[in-house]
Amino acid sequence: MILKFPETFAFGTSTSACQVETPFQHDWVNVKARDGHIFDRTTDHEEKLDEDIENIRSLAPNYRMGLMWSRLQREPFGPFDRSACQHYHYLLERLRLQGVRIMMVLHHFANPLWFARLGGWENPSNIPMFLDFARKVVNEFGAYVMSWNTFNEPNLYAGMGWIAGEFPPFKKNLFTATRVVRNLAGAHEEIYTYIKHRFPQHAVGISHNCTLFTAENFLGYLPAKVVDWCYMEYPVSLFKSLDFFGMSYYAKIAHDPFPITNIFTPEKIRKSGKPHDDMWEYYPQGLRECMERYWKQFEKPIIITENGICTSDDTKRIQALKDYLSIVHKAIEDGIPVEGYYHWSAWDNFEWSLGPSYQFGLYGIDRLTNTRFKKQSADFYSKIAYGKALVV
Ligand code: BGC
């Protein structure tokens, strides 16, 4: 059977600057990841631009990416570094010439050290510094862009940085986390208005991380409900101006009452017999449940800004693409306006606090030499992305 997607459907891939470029004075530099790697080198993207541009083009006609704030702006309200600008102009111009359309992400977890030292997102008086950066990006690079994510996953960012203590600044304080989300939402509204003023035709949204929180037993019922409200309901309710509902989806997390994942409780997940990837329980149907939930709630067109599977077994990645894209196709048939799908990730990169051995890429990276190699899933996805059809 052939599942045909609408002609206007946008297939793409996604990366984030700090996960693929060599770290430069940002708040992840030298963080020790769970797999033992130090965040001092990622994939040398800036040295392999031509090759990566060709790989990006080969995968899909759309690309979701970001720029490294710390490289572009060396001090609060400072002018953009010209050589960093030239570098990004080269990248964006080449992608344009290759016919690749850009979804630009303005903030994807990392901040310049100078911003972090001033209290980062905890401090509302720092917001104008980010707004200054964002406005400069819009003016310098906006002409290359088709659509925007102001913030990548405000819920996950605040949760990991200020509740779980897994991301910089490694804190555990629910009240500060709430303040952070409010500051992000305040900044979002300002940038939304600015982009609309400069490029009225550009679509602007965020990427909200969707996770299905369920109860494994009676004891898990309340924790799952509370986490769902704190993570899935409250943060996103603060973002008022959205042209589309951007969402990422990777996982279901059951509670017993504690969260069950392959990262922290691998024996439990194995015992449960449920399918899982290297990080979480694998439950593709959850994507449908989340699309339905937010379509009902926001009534905005949906774009899947990130989706993928953490595995070094590429046959599982191909199966995941089939599972997830069938679900997206069915959702469109059932009347949910899904307009795009960006696969995470174009190539294996540095998976934040877990490290580079956690792999999501359609292209692989040899860790010693940083040479790229194509996985079978790359060809599989590219055929779908350019043919706008999935054979099942
Ligand atoms: C993040 C990515 C990350 C991916 C896989 C998303 O939440 O935006 O940066 O690599 O999940 O964990």
Tab-separated table of C-alpha atoms and ligand atoms in Angstrom:
chain	number	residue	atom	x	y	z
A	1	MET	CA	0.000	0.000	0.000
A	2	ILE	CA	1.207	3.529	-0.767
A	3	LEU	CA	0.445	6.285	1.729
A	4	LYS	CA	0.541	9.537	-0.197
A	5	PHE	CA	1.172	12.774	1.719
A	6	PRO	CA	-0.223	16.143	0.599
A	7	GLU	CA	1.941	18.013	-1.946
A	8	THR	CA	2.380	20.859	0.554
A	9	PHE	CA	3.555	18.562	3.366
A	10	ALA	CA	7.053	19.543	4.579
A	11	PHE	CA	9.453	16.678	5.213
A	12	GLY	CA	12.669	17.676	6.884
A	13	THR	CA	15.456	16.771	9.254
A	14	SER	CA	16.701	18.584	12.328
A	15	THR	CA	19.846	19.317	14.329
A	16	SER	CA	20.795	21.939	16.905
A	17	ALA	CA	23.945	24.068	16.658
A	18	CYS	CA	25.467	23.127	20.004
A	19	GLN	CA	25.011	19.402	19.405
A	20	VAL	CA	26.886	19.451	16.091
A	21	GLU	CA	29.327	22.394	16.185
A	22	THR	CA	32.498	22.603	18.243
A	23	PRO	CA	31.563	24.110	21.621
A	24	PHE	CA	32.421	27.760	22.089
A	25	GLN	CA	32.056	29.473	25.474
A	26	HIS	CA	28.561	28.197	26.196
A	27	ASP	CA	27.158	26.669	29.342
A	28	TRP	CA	27.582	23.047	28.204
A	29	VAL	CA	31.319	23.317	27.616
A	30	ASN	CA	33.198	20.645	29.581
A	31	VAL	CA	30.075	19.075	31.049
A	32	LYS	CA	30.727	15.369	31.637
A	33	ALA	CA	28.048	13.259	29.989
A	34	ARG	CA	26.592	10.055	31.393
A	35	ASP	CA	28.503	7.937	28.874
A	36	GLY	CA	31.789	9.469	30.047
A	37	HIS	CA	32.362	11.854	27.132
A	38	ILE	CA	33.235	15.466	27.828
A	39	PHE	CA	31.287	18.179	26.015
A	40	ASP	CA	34.364	19.667	24.369
A	41	ARG	CA	33.942	18.279	20.863
A	42	THR	CA	30.836	17.246	18.984
A	43	THR	CA	30.763	16.514	15.242
A	44	ASP	CA	33.077	19.208	13.758
A	45	HIS	CA	30.145	20.441	11.666
A	46	GLU	CA	31.797	23.805	10.989
A	47	GLU	CA	34.784	22.026	9.415
A	48	LYS	CA	32.682	19.707	7.288
A	49	LEU	CA	30.160	22.162	6.003
A	50	ASP	CA	30.121	21.165	2.343
A	51	GLU	CA	29.746	17.499	3.136
A	52	ASP	CA	27.034	18.148	5.712
A	53	ILE	CA	25.151	20.488	3.376
A	54	GLU	CA	25.113	17.766	0.744
A	55	ASN	CA	23.916	15.213	3.313
A	56	ILE	CA	21.185	17.550	4.559
A	57	ARG	CA	19.981	18.135	0.998
A	58	SER	CA	20.088	14.433	0.221
A	59	LEU	CA	17.806	13.664	3.162
A	60	ALA	CA	14.928	16.101	2.699
A	61	PRO	CA	13.953	19.494	1.256
A	62	ASN	CA	13.509	21.126	4.698
A	63	TYR	CA	15.953	21.572	7.554
A	64	ARG	CA	15.382	22.706	11.132
A	65	MET	CA	18.509	24.216	12.638
A	66	GLY	CA	19.904	26.815	15.010
A	67	LEU	CA	22.879	29.135	15.356
A	68	MET	CA	25.340	29.194	18.237
A	69	TRP	CA	24.489	32.306	20.267
A	70	SER	CA	27.826	32.304	22.128
A	71	ARG	CA	29.775	32.271	18.853
A	72	LEU	CA	27.761	35.080	17.300
A	73	GLN	CA	27.600	37.412	20.267
A	74	ARG	CA	30.548	37.666	22.633
A	75	GLU	CA	29.020	40.078	25.189
A	76	PRO	CA	25.613	41.450	26.188
A	77	PHE	CA	24.156	43.576	23.391
A	78	GLY	CA	27.434	43.213	21.461
A	79	PRO	CA	27.653	43.313	17.671
A	80	PHE	CA	27.676	39.946	15.905
A	81	ASP	CA	31.106	38.465	15.308
A	82	ARG	CA	31.755	38.961	11.588
A	83	SER	CA	33.540	35.683	10.961
A	84	ALA	CA	30.752	33.732	12.682
A	85	CYS	CA	28.268	35.654	10.518
A	86	GLN	CA	30.197	34.841	7.355
A	87	HIS	CA	30.220	31.191	8.308
A	88	TYR	CA	26.454	31.044	8.798
A	89	HIS	CA	25.838	33.076	5.629
A	90	TYR	CA	27.842	30.493	3.721
A	91	LEU	CA	25.870	27.616	5.258
A	92	LEU	CA	22.479	29.230	4.731
A	93	GLU	CA	23.236	30.459	1.223
A	94	ARG	CA	24.433	27.001	0.171
A	95	LEU	CA	21.331	25.377	1.602
A	96	ARG	CA	19.204	27.920	-0.238
A	97	LEU	CA	20.968	27.182	-3.509
A	98	GLN	CA	20.315	23.471	-2.913
A	99	GLY	CA	16.604	24.226	-2.506
A	100	VAL	CA	16.520	23.434	1.227
A	101	ARG	CA	14.026	25.529	3.198
A	102	ILE	CA	14.891	26.549	6.735
A	103	MET	CA	13.021	26.395	10.010
A	104	MET	CA	15.223	28.452	12.348
A	105	VAL	CA	15.344	27.764	16.092
A	106	LEU	CA	16.439	30.760	18.130
A	107	HIS	CA	17.073	29.001	21.446
A	108	HIS	CA	17.927	25.333	21.839
A	109	PHE	CA	19.017	24.718	25.458
A	110	ALA	CA	22.485	26.375	25.409
A	111	ASN	CA	23.429	29.929	26.435
A	112	PRO	CA	26.646	31.943	26.242
A	113	LEU	CA	28.649	31.741	29.463
A	114	TRP	CA	28.268	35.502	29.964
A	115	PHE	CA	24.479	35.068	29.936
A	116	ALA	CA	24.580	32.079	32.292
A	117	ARG	CA	26.853	33.962	34.712
A	118	LEU	CA	24.331	36.780	34.913
A	119	GLY	CA	21.711	34.293	36.108
A	120	GLY	CA	20.501	33.174	32.673
A	121	TRP	CA	16.780	32.575	32.327
A	122	GLU	CA	16.130	32.811	36.065
A	123	ASN	CA	16.533	36.548	35.935
A	124	PRO	CA	13.848	38.531	34.077
A	125	SER	CA	16.210	41.466	33.649
A	126	ASN	CA	18.310	39.278	31.309
A	127	ILE	CA	15.459	38.841	28.819
A	128	PRO	CA	16.387	41.976	26.807
A	129	MET	CA	19.810	40.410	26.090
A	130	PHE	CA	18.207	37.452	24.392
A	131	LEU	CA	15.763	39.717	22.589
A	132	ASP	CA	18.699	41.699	21.260
A	133	PHE	CA	20.311	38.482	19.970
A	134	ALA	CA	17.035	37.280	18.453
A	135	ARG	CA	16.373	40.580	16.666
A	136	LYS	CA	19.891	40.573	15.250
A	137	VAL	CA	19.394	37.014	13.965
A	138	VAL	CA	16.104	38.021	12.350
A	139	ASN	CA	17.762	40.984	10.625
A	140	GLU	CA	20.982	39.225	9.624
A	141	PHE	CA	19.606	35.840	8.556
A	142	GLY	CA	15.819	36.229	8.324
A	143	ALA	CA	15.837	36.374	4.524
A	144	TYR	CA	16.983	32.713	4.396
A	145	VAL	CA	14.259	31.506	6.721
A	146	MET	CA	10.784	30.121	6.054
A	147	SER	CA	9.550	29.522	9.600
A	148	TRP	CA	10.728	29.917	13.179
A	149	ASN	CA	10.823	28.209	16.538
A	150	THR	CA	11.559	30.849	19.133
A	151	PHE	CA	12.240	28.246	21.820
A	152	ASN	CA	12.974	24.575	21.634
A	153	GLU	CA	10.989	22.689	24.261
A	154	PRO	CA	10.566	25.243	27.061
A	155	ASN	CA	8.990	22.488	29.185
A	156	LEU	CA	11.938	20.122	28.803
A	157	TYR	CA	14.512	22.892	29.194
A	158	ALA	CA	13.054	24.145	32.481
A	159	GLY	CA	12.378	20.609	33.702
A	160	MET	CA	15.879	19.316	33.019
A	161	GLY	CA	17.693	22.452	34.165
A	162	TRP	CA	15.715	23.344	37.280
A	163	ILE	CA	13.759	20.244	38.392
A	164	ALA	CA	15.672	17.120	37.361
A	165	GLY	CA	19.031	18.912	37.666
A	166	GLU	CA	20.381	17.153	34.563
A	167	PHE	CA	21.066	20.229	32.360
A	168	PRO	CA	22.943	23.445	33.255
A	169	PRO	CA	22.522	25.076	35.723
A	170	PHE	CA	21.796	21.658	37.359
A	171	LYS	CA	19.266	22.928	39.896
A	172	LYS	CA	16.282	21.350	41.600
A	173	ASN	CA	13.796	24.037	42.440
A	174	LEU	CA	10.228	23.971	41.196
A	175	PHE	CA	9.657	27.670	41.860
A	176	THR	CA	12.684	28.751	39.859
A	177	ALA	CA	11.648	26.376	37.064
A	178	THR	CA	8.278	28.120	36.930
A	179	ARG	CA	9.971	31.495	36.772
A	180	VAL	CA	12.201	30.299	33.945
A	181	VAL	CA	9.221	29.132	31.868
A	182	ARG	CA	7.495	32.462	32.449
A	183	ASN	CA	10.591	34.328	31.297
A	184	LEU	CA	10.832	32.190	28.170
A	185	ALA	CA	7.160	32.814	27.426
A	186	GLY	CA	7.594	36.568	27.908
A	187	ALA	CA	10.527	36.585	25.496
A	188	HIS	CA	8.558	34.502	23.012
A	189	GLU	CA	5.755	37.050	22.799
A	190	GLU	CA	8.234	39.861	22.087
A	191	ILE	CA	10.093	37.932	19.404
A	192	TYR	CA	6.855	36.780	17.827
A	193	THR	CA	5.804	40.380	17.357
A	194	TYR	CA	9.211	41.378	16.031
A	195	ILE	CA	9.375	38.602	13.419
A	196	LYS	CA	5.841	39.400	12.289
A	197	HIS	CA	6.810	43.026	11.869
A	198	ARG	CA	9.929	42.164	9.792
A	199	PHE	CA	8.580	39.124	7.918
A	200	PRO	CA	4.772	39.052	8.152
A	201	GLN	CA	4.558	35.927	5.974
A	202	HIS	CA	6.854	33.814	8.207
A	203	ALA	CA	5.212	31.247	10.480
A	204	VAL	CA	6.349	31.451	14.110
A	205	GLY	CA	5.888	28.919	16.891
A	206	ILE	CA	7.704	26.930	19.542
A	207	SER	CA	8.531	23.263	19.806
A	208	HIS	CA	6.728	21.703	22.741
A	209	ASN	CA	8.103	18.381	23.946
A	210	CYS	CA	5.311	15.849	24.157
A	211	THR	CA	5.744	12.865	26.415
A	212	LEU	CA	3.031	10.462	27.465
A	213	PHE	CA	3.007	10.073	31.248
A	214	THR	CA	1.076	7.006	32.374
A	215	ALA	CA	0.509	4.916	35.494
A	216	GLU	CA	2.119	1.478	35.623
A	217	ASN	CA	0.135	0.636	38.755
A	218	PHE	CA	-2.114	2.232	41.342
A	219	LEU	CA	0.826	4.058	42.946
A	220	GLY	CA	1.779	5.661	39.654
A	221	TYR	CA	-1.575	7.298	39.060
A	222	LEU	CA	-1.050	10.527	40.980
A	223	PRO	CA	2.598	11.126	39.965
A	224	ALA	CA	1.693	10.639	36.291
A	225	LYS	CA	-1.169	13.135	36.596
A	226	VAL	CA	0.957	15.730	38.389
A	227	VAL	CA	3.850	15.427	35.943
A	228	ASP	CA	1.434	15.636	33.041
A	229	TRP	CA	0.035	18.902	34.345
A	230	CYS	CA	3.452	20.407	35.148
A	231	TYR	CA	5.049	19.333	31.854
A	232	MET	CA	2.338	18.979	29.253
A	233	GLU	CA	-0.274	21.483	30.394
A	234	TYR	CA	1.108	24.440	32.317
A	235	PRO	CA	4.229	25.573	30.370
A	236	VAL	CA	2.629	25.584	26.942
A	237	SER	CA	-0.409	27.487	28.235
A	238	LEU	CA	1.863	30.524	28.717
A	239	PHE	CA	2.797	30.801	25.034
A	240	LYS	CA	-0.045	32.792	23.548
A	241	SER	CA	1.028	33.791	20.040
A	242	LEU	CA	1.568	30.739	17.859
A	243	ASP	CA	0.975	30.382	14.114
A	244	PHE	CA	1.393	26.615	14.367
A	245	PHE	CA	1.671	24.081	17.128
A	246	GLY	CA	5.207	22.671	16.973
A	247	MET	CA	5.672	19.446	18.870
A	248	SER	CA	8.372	16.859	19.363
A	249	TYR	CA	7.558	13.316	20.439
A	250	TYR	CA	9.816	10.433	21.459
A	251	ALA	CA	8.440	8.523	24.389
A	252	LYS	CA	5.993	7.220	26.885
A	253	ILE	CA	7.068	7.225	30.517
A	254	ALA	CA	5.110	4.964	32.866
A	255	HIS	CA	5.186	5.579	36.637
A	256	ASP	CA	5.240	2.937	39.396
A	257	PRO	CA	5.246	5.585	41.214
A	258	PHE	CA	8.730	6.480	39.874
A	259	PRO	CA	9.366	7.104	36.188
A	260	ILE	CA	10.420	3.994	34.262
A	261	THR	CA	12.999	4.641	31.519
A	262	ASN	CA	15.853	2.768	29.919
A	263	ILE	CA	18.199	5.570	30.978
A	264	PHE	CA	17.679	5.343	34.729
A	265	THR	CA	15.837	2.058	35.335
A	266	PRO	CA	16.855	-0.308	32.512
A	267	GLU	CA	16.104	-3.488	34.514
A	268	LYS	CA	12.534	-2.372	35.169
A	269	ILE	CA	11.808	-1.633	31.549
A	270	ARG	CA	13.355	-4.920	30.445
A	271	LYS	CA	11.276	-6.819	33.003
A	272	SER	CA	8.101	-5.106	31.816
A	273	GLY	CA	8.686	-6.630	28.368
A	274	LYS	CA	7.614	-3.404	26.691
A	275	PRO	CA	9.370	-2.270	23.514
A	276	HIS	CA	11.935	0.426	24.175
A	277	ASP	CA	14.838	2.233	22.576
A	278	ASP	CA	18.122	3.135	24.290
A	279	MET	CA	16.370	5.867	26.287
A	280	TRP	CA	12.660	5.294	26.750
A	281	GLU	CA	9.628	3.087	26.190
A	282	TYR	CA	8.817	2.987	22.459
A	283	TYR	CA	5.146	3.829	21.965
A	284	PRO	CA	4.475	5.411	18.553
A	285	GLN	CA	0.729	5.619	19.139
A	286	GLY	CA	1.499	8.302	21.714
A	287	LEU	CA	2.250	10.660	18.842
A	288	ARG	CA	-1.361	10.344	17.708
A	289	GLU	CA	-2.637	10.903	21.244
A	290	CYS	CA	-0.565	14.085	21.566
A	291	MET	CA	-1.545	15.419	18.141
A	292	GLU	CA	-5.199	14.939	19.024
A	293	ARG	CA	-4.817	16.526	22.422
A	294	TYR	CA	-3.167	19.709	21.178
A	295	TRP	CA	-5.249	20.005	18.026
A	296	LYS	CA	-8.351	20.027	20.231
A	297	GLN	CA	-6.757	22.462	22.673
A	298	PHE	CA	-5.054	24.954	20.327
A	299	GLU	CA	-6.797	24.442	16.981
A	300	LYS	CA	-3.566	25.351	15.188
A	301	PRO	CA	-1.918	23.443	12.349
A	302	ILE	CA	0.565	20.965	13.748
A	303	ILE	CA	4.207	20.580	12.751
A	304	ILE	CA	6.191	17.651	14.135
A	305	THR	CA	9.385	19.570	14.844
A	306	GLU	CA	11.266	16.521	16.123
A	307	ASN	CA	10.698	12.790	16.211
A	308	GLY	CA	13.064	9.868	16.102
A	309	ILE	CA	14.437	6.884	17.944
A	310	CYS	CA	17.562	6.456	20.062
A	311	THR	CA	19.255	3.333	18.773
A	312	SER	CA	22.385	2.073	17.083
A	313	ASP	CA	20.259	-0.581	15.341
A	314	ASP	CA	19.310	1.012	12.043
A	315	THR	CA	16.616	-1.561	11.216
A	316	LYS	CA	14.764	-0.245	14.266
A	317	ARG	CA	15.090	3.300	12.897
A	318	ILE	CA	13.548	2.254	9.588
A	319	GLN	CA	10.710	0.532	11.441
A	320	ALA	CA	10.204	3.637	13.585
A	321	LEU	CA	9.961	5.801	10.461
A	322	LYS	CA	7.291	3.455	9.101
A	323	ASP	CA	5.389	3.414	12.403
A	324	TYR	CA	5.481	7.153	13.010
A	325	LEU	CA	4.826	8.271	9.456
A	326	SER	CA	1.870	5.895	9.131
A	327	ILE	CA	0.459	7.536	12.244
A	328	VAL	CA	1.020	11.018	10.830
A	329	HIS	CA	-0.613	9.990	7.560
A	330	LYS	CA	-3.652	8.572	9.369
A	331	ALA	CA	-3.962	11.745	11.449
A	332	ILE	CA	-4.074	13.845	8.271
A	333	GLU	CA	-6.705	11.521	6.799
A	334	ASP	CA	-8.739	11.893	9.979
A	335	GLY	CA	-8.716	15.675	9.644
A	336	ILE	CA	-5.883	16.757	11.950
A	337	PRO	CA	-3.988	19.416	9.989
A	338	VAL	CA	-0.415	18.152	10.257
A	339	GLU	CA	1.752	20.246	7.937
A	340	GLY	CA	5.252	18.921	8.433
A	341	TYR	CA	7.553	16.311	9.929
A	342	TYR	CA	11.221	16.927	10.840
A	343	HIS	CA	13.184	13.822	11.699
A	344	TRP	CA	15.618	13.984	14.591
A	345	SER	CA	18.319	13.813	13.583
A	346	ALA	CA	20.136	14.373	10.290
A	347	TRP	CA	23.256	12.808	11.824
A	348	ASP	CA	24.400	11.357	15.159
A	349	ASN	CA	25.392	14.133	17.530
A	350	PHE	CA	26.124	14.957	21.174
A	351	GLU	CA	23.076	13.896	23.136
A	352	TRP	CA	23.438	16.532	25.870
A	353	SER	CA	23.866	15.069	29.368
A	354	LEU	CA	23.865	11.506	28.031
A	355	GLY	CA	26.646	11.850	25.484
A	356	PRO	CA	27.369	10.935	21.861
A	357	SER	CA	26.875	7.181	22.259
A	358	TYR	CA	23.118	7.823	22.294
A	359	GLN	CA	22.381	7.854	18.575
A	360	PHE	CA	19.476	9.345	16.642
A	361	GLY	CA	21.094	10.009	13.241
A	362	LEU	CA	20.187	9.054	9.710
A	363	TYR	CA	23.880	9.534	9.019
A	364	GLY	CA	26.378	8.046	11.441
A	365	ILE	CA	29.615	9.495	12.787
A	366	ASP	CA	32.818	7.579	13.395
A	367	ARG	CA	33.764	8.920	16.817
A	368	LEU	CA	37.523	8.734	16.349
A	369	THR	CA	37.781	10.479	13.010
A	370	ASN	CA	34.413	12.247	12.924
A	371	THR	CA	33.909	10.913	9.401
A	372	ARG	CA	30.298	10.596	8.285
A	373	PHE	CA	28.693	7.470	6.896
A	374	LYS	CA	25.293	6.918	5.454
A	375	LYS	CA	22.896	4.542	7.222
A	376	GLN	CA	20.211	2.642	5.319
A	377	SER	CA	17.595	4.729	7.082
A	378	ALA	CA	18.989	7.803	5.273
A	379	ASP	CA	18.030	6.435	1.853
A	380	PHE	CA	14.776	5.118	3.248
A	381	TYR	CA	13.806	8.534	4.610
A	382	SER	CA	15.006	10.524	1.634
A	383	LYS	CA	12.791	8.493	-0.694
A	384	ILE	CA	9.776	9.307	1.460
A	385	ALA	CA	10.748	12.956	1.910
A	386	TYR	CA	11.209	13.679	-1.787
A	387	GLY	CA	8.512	11.300	-3.057
A	388	LYS	CA	5.992	12.425	-0.399
A	389	ALA	CA	4.866	8.828	-0.094
A	390	LEU	CA	5.451	5.908	2.244
A	391	VAL	CA	5.172	2.323	1.074
A	392	VAL	CA	3.859	0.039	3.833
B	1	BGC	C1	15.903	17.801	21.948
B	1	BGC	C2	17.132	17.367	21.198
B	1	BGC	C3	17.553	15.988	21.665
B	1	BGC	C4	16.408	15.026	21.371
B	1	BGC	C5	16.691	13.572	21.740
B	1	BGC	C6	14.852	16.741	22.069
B	1	BGC	O1	14.183	16.880	23.259
B	1	BGC	O2	15.385	18.962	21.376
B	1	BGC	O3	18.131	18.323	21.387
B	1	BGC	O4	18.741	15.563	21.112
B	1	BGC	O5	15.289	15.423	22.118
B	1	BGC	O6	16.749	13.389	23.102
